[in-house]
């Protein structure tokens, strides 16, 4: 699966590192002092991931949990994201990781107890608040390689013991193997990013098909998992309402509304650096045929009136399909 695997020296006898290496069937790895002595030191083109990736097994140092930006999650709660991995095996044309790191190589951080200790500290700062959210998958996909990284059991134990804390696992993966061995909890949500079939075919490169993701959602819902849905990024088209109507029909035939925790709506957007990478990596992308401009937050996106029309159309569709308004929020909008 990987061209090379690197392990930090202090982790070479760590049980989690040994378990990952065993699953990979590797006897020989390269030992390094620190992963970032190599990872990202020489700029590697994003699309070089097509020729293969290196994997680093490392300790996350510095800030383990970061406050999420405004309008990142559901209204009225505190939102943070935690860093358990870097980079993703998928290749979505709009992915901001292509302009974020200097390399597409993957890092698995395995010092999860340190991350959980910092979560505990954050919870202490919000002792009087009813909901504090921690989001996984901000710099990776939470489930795509979870059968190898095998971290979620320890997180489930933590969130079972801390019911005021909420966990979101963001994914586009149909790999639910790790979650099938765990018991669902009322404060854990598995969230899927979905686009209409035709759009997903064109720009969600290397991801499981829409059909496969809907099947995964169905399986998890039947096991009792709460599901979040991100209709994000929405890309305008002449058949926008028809395509999203069909997507919502397929979703709601699969997911009972009682298992739907929330649904976010967000239009396509980029930082200027990521937009330049999209232009370079995918010059024929249908995204680039859109009329985009620099917005209030410096991001490249549709102008506000156009954006508002799109969001209103899709929100109205959701309401018509029976999704209650309290479960819908606008992502990364003022």
XYZ file of C-alpha atoms in Angstrom:
334
model
C 0.000 0.000 0.000
C 2.877 2.380 0.791
C 6.204 2.956 -0.902
C 7.995 3.399 2.418
C 7.012 3.401 6.086
C 8.826 5.556 8.647
C 8.535 5.203 12.433
C 9.786 7.692 14.973
C 12.566 6.263 17.125
C 10.751 6.691 20.439
C 7.711 4.828 19.062
C 9.383 1.772 17.562
C 8.375 -0.391 20.553
C 4.960 1.255 20.942
C 2.123 -1.276 20.837
C 0.078 0.769 18.360
C 3.038 1.139 16.000
C 3.681 -2.594 16.137
C 0.028 -3.309 15.461
C -0.062 -1.056 12.387
C 3.140 -2.600 11.014
C 1.762 -6.074 11.613
C -1.385 -5.258 9.640
C 0.783 -3.933 6.812
C 2.800 -7.142 6.902
C 6.044 -5.211 7.271
C 9.183 -6.505 8.926
C 11.435 -3.648 7.870
C 10.781 0.045 8.320
C 12.887 3.187 8.368
C 13.533 4.670 11.814
C 13.689 8.470 12.117
C 14.146 10.856 15.047
C 11.144 13.011 14.104
C 8.693 12.558 11.247
C 8.904 16.227 10.271
C 12.657 15.928 9.720
C 11.605 14.298 6.431
C 7.862 14.806 5.916
C 7.256 18.032 4.048
C 10.902 19.127 4.070
C 11.166 18.689 0.302
C 8.090 19.902 -1.574
C 6.372 16.960 -3.210
C 3.633 17.652 -5.795
C 0.131 16.774 -4.614
C -0.548 14.584 -7.646
C 2.534 12.507 -6.938
C 0.180 10.557 -4.682
C -0.903 8.765 -7.865
C 2.518 7.070 -7.950
C 2.275 6.004 -4.315
C 2.531 7.422 -0.824
C 4.851 7.152 2.155
C 3.464 6.597 5.644
C 4.874 8.103 8.846
C 3.962 6.762 12.292
C 4.553 9.612 14.683
C 3.802 11.506 17.864
C 1.758 14.696 17.519
C 3.463 17.509 19.335
C 2.416 21.067 19.997
C -1.260 21.976 19.779
C -3.345 18.797 19.604
C -6.770 20.455 19.592
C -7.727 23.666 17.835
C -10.794 25.866 18.042
C -12.875 25.506 14.913
C -13.695 28.597 12.845
C -17.063 30.301 13.133
C -20.021 28.498 11.491
C -18.038 25.232 11.394
C -20.692 23.165 13.168
C -24.141 23.244 14.695
C -25.284 26.540 16.174
C -25.152 27.113 19.923
C -22.305 24.737 20.775
C -18.547 25.014 21.127
C -16.554 23.378 18.332
C -12.974 22.090 18.227
C -11.108 19.770 15.915
C -8.373 17.373 16.923
C -5.449 16.156 14.868
C -5.077 12.376 14.684
C -3.668 12.131 11.137
C -2.405 14.173 8.211
C -3.498 13.726 4.588
C -5.898 11.478 2.726
C -5.808 8.665 0.171
C -8.633 10.235 -1.847
C -8.227 12.931 -4.481
C -11.235 15.231 -4.541
C -10.650 18.129 -6.940
C -11.739 20.720 -4.357
C -9.731 19.271 -1.444
C -7.964 22.004 0.504
C -5.154 19.641 1.518
C -3.618 20.087 -1.923
C -2.690 23.622 -0.977
C -2.119 23.119 2.735
C 0.851 20.794 3.150
C 4.044 20.484 1.126
C 3.469 16.759 0.641
C 0.584 14.318 0.128
C 2.311 11.635 2.277
C 0.311 10.310 5.219
C 0.999 10.598 8.930
C -0.680 8.465 11.608
C -0.339 10.062 15.040
C -0.594 7.404 17.727
C -0.320 9.342 21.018
C -4.089 9.362 21.453
C -3.940 9.537 25.244
C -2.268 12.951 24.909
C -5.080 14.109 22.614
C -7.718 12.837 25.032
C -5.997 14.545 27.960
C -6.194 17.837 26.082
C -9.876 17.178 25.342
C -10.399 16.731 29.070
C -8.747 20.094 29.688
C -10.963 21.781 27.093
C -14.051 20.253 28.700
C -12.913 21.719 32.008
C -13.002 25.186 30.447
C -16.648 24.601 29.464
C -17.916 23.021 32.679
C -21.173 25.002 32.545
C -21.867 24.389 28.854
C -24.108 21.581 27.661
C -22.326 20.677 24.409
C -18.685 20.698 23.370
C -17.912 19.153 19.985
C -14.646 17.571 18.893
C -14.337 16.942 15.159
C -12.073 14.303 13.633
C -11.099 14.222 9.981
C -10.203 17.872 9.476
C -6.806 17.017 7.973
C -7.571 13.460 6.898
C -10.466 11.048 6.460
C -11.664 9.586 9.757
C -12.503 6.126 8.417
C -10.644 5.500 5.150
C -7.684 3.764 6.826
C -9.194 3.181 10.257
C -8.758 -0.585 9.866
C -5.003 0.137 9.961
C -4.789 3.101 12.360
C -7.264 1.415 14.723
C -7.679 4.385 17.081
C -11.407 4.783 17.635
C -11.949 2.328 20.484
C -10.041 4.506 22.953
C -12.048 7.569 21.825
C -15.356 5.744 22.262
C -14.331 4.885 25.832
C -13.583 8.551 26.507
C -16.871 9.835 25.065
C -18.834 7.188 26.927
C -17.311 8.506 30.151
C -17.885 12.164 29.117
C -21.477 12.487 27.841
C -21.286 16.311 27.559
C -18.554 15.886 24.954
C -19.617 15.161 21.374
C -17.520 13.460 18.716
C -17.920 13.845 14.954
C -16.059 11.510 12.601
C -15.991 13.138 9.154
C -15.600 10.804 6.195
C -16.263 9.906 2.584
C -15.301 6.305 3.150
C -17.373 3.137 2.937
C -14.878 1.469 5.283
C -17.003 0.887 8.390
C -15.027 -2.117 9.643
C -13.647 -0.328 12.721
C -17.073 0.974 13.774
C -18.767 -2.414 13.480
C -16.699 -3.611 16.421
C -17.833 -0.704 18.614
C -21.142 0.203 20.244
C -22.896 3.394 19.075
C -23.204 6.232 21.559
C -25.707 9.116 21.638
C -22.857 11.671 21.635
C -20.970 10.237 18.637
C -21.938 11.138 15.067
C -20.501 9.655 11.876
C -20.847 12.286 9.165
C -20.688 11.841 5.402
C -19.986 14.380 2.685
C -22.256 13.756 -0.294
C -22.646 15.229 -3.779
C -25.108 14.272 -6.531
C -24.125 11.223 -8.583
C -22.917 13.049 -11.705
C -20.922 15.617 -9.759
C -19.366 12.982 -7.517
C -18.352 10.907 -10.545
C -16.471 13.837 -12.028
C -14.688 15.397 -9.069
C -14.675 12.991 -6.086
C -11.695 11.127 -7.457
C -10.742 7.774 -5.887
C -13.538 7.986 -3.308
C -16.150 5.260 -2.852
C -19.125 5.805 -5.135
C -22.234 7.588 -3.926
C -23.977 4.191 -3.898
C -21.255 2.708 -1.679
C -21.424 5.648 0.746
C -25.211 5.389 0.986
C -24.846 1.672 1.693
C -22.356 2.440 4.470
C -24.758 5.021 5.930
C -27.553 2.445 5.879
C -25.417 -0.173 7.632
C -24.309 2.226 10.350
C -27.829 3.585 10.910
C -29.165 0.040 11.274
C -26.532 -0.558 13.951
C -27.811 2.524 15.803
C -25.238 5.128 14.814
C -26.298 8.756 14.499
C -25.434 10.141 11.067
C -24.507 13.650 10.001
C -24.715 14.745 6.380
C -22.658 17.455 4.711
C -24.045 18.606 1.378
C -20.789 20.417 0.861
C -19.322 21.631 -1.380
C -22.380 22.495 -3.457
C -21.399 23.341 -7.032
C -23.976 25.199 -9.086
C -25.427 23.639 -12.240
C -28.431 24.066 -14.536
C -29.970 20.929 -12.990
C -29.081 21.803 -9.413
C -32.506 21.246 -7.845
C -33.184 18.074 -9.833
C -29.801 16.572 -8.930
C -30.094 17.414 -5.242
C -33.700 16.266 -5.160
C -32.588 12.853 -6.431
C -29.723 12.774 -3.943
C -32.025 13.561 -1.021
C -34.521 10.911 -2.164
C -31.755 8.307 -2.251
C -30.462 9.410 1.131
C -33.846 9.412 2.862
C -34.692 6.000 1.412
C -31.542 4.822 3.158
C -31.413 6.847 6.369
C -34.339 7.088 8.797
C -34.808 10.750 9.757
C -34.593 9.839 13.463
C -30.976 8.742 12.827
C -30.119 12.031 11.103
C -28.345 14.195 13.654
C -27.812 17.244 11.411
C -27.367 18.314 7.819
C -25.004 21.080 6.750
C -25.117 23.096 3.552
C -22.063 24.803 2.104
C -21.047 26.094 -1.305
C -17.674 25.396 -2.919
C -14.925 27.622 -1.499
C -11.133 27.856 -1.464
C -8.369 29.811 0.138
C -6.418 31.635 -2.590
C -3.480 29.192 -2.188
C -5.727 26.151 -2.628
C -7.494 27.730 -5.593
C -4.154 28.168 -7.335
C -3.419 24.490 -6.759
C -6.820 23.467 -8.157
C -6.101 25.507 -11.285
C -2.742 23.768 -11.610
C -3.822 20.215 -10.780
C -7.250 20.126 -12.460
C -7.327 22.768 -15.213
C -10.387 21.122 -16.804
C -12.360 20.827 -13.599
C -16.013 21.910 -13.925
C -15.430 23.969 -10.777
C -13.226 26.355 -12.741
C -16.033 27.046 -15.202
C -17.914 28.762 -12.361
C -17.895 32.494 -11.698
C -15.946 32.777 -8.446
C -14.697 35.822 -6.567
C -12.883 36.694 -3.335
C -15.423 36.794 -0.519
C -15.813 38.447 2.907
C -13.398 36.009 4.570
C -10.755 36.090 1.831
C -11.915 32.801 0.363
C -12.671 32.311 -3.328
C -16.365 31.450 -3.765
C -19.597 32.572 -5.410
C -20.672 36.157 -4.769
C -23.045 36.501 -1.841
C -26.372 36.889 -3.770
C -25.561 33.829 -5.905
C -24.464 31.883 -2.851
C -27.613 32.773 -0.958
C -29.825 31.681 -3.865
C -28.103 28.296 -4.044
C -28.310 27.709 -0.300
C -31.964 28.748 -0.178
C -32.840 26.392 -3.046
C -31.206 23.385 -1.381
C -32.544 24.237 2.063
C -36.074 24.511 0.651
C -35.634 21.110 -0.983
C -34.532 19.615 2.320
C -37.577 21.025 4.095
C -39.898 19.715 1.378
C -38.367 16.253 1.784
C -39.247 16.270 5.482
C -35.959 17.275 7.134
C -36.790 19.549 10.051
C -35.279 23.023 9.982
C -33.658 22.614 13.415
C -31.322 19.984 11.959
C -30.066 22.180 9.093
C -27.205 24.643 9.389
C -25.134 26.657 6.943
C -21.445 25.819 6.974
C -18.784 28.559 6.869
C -21.312 31.330 6.297
C -21.717 34.415 8.487
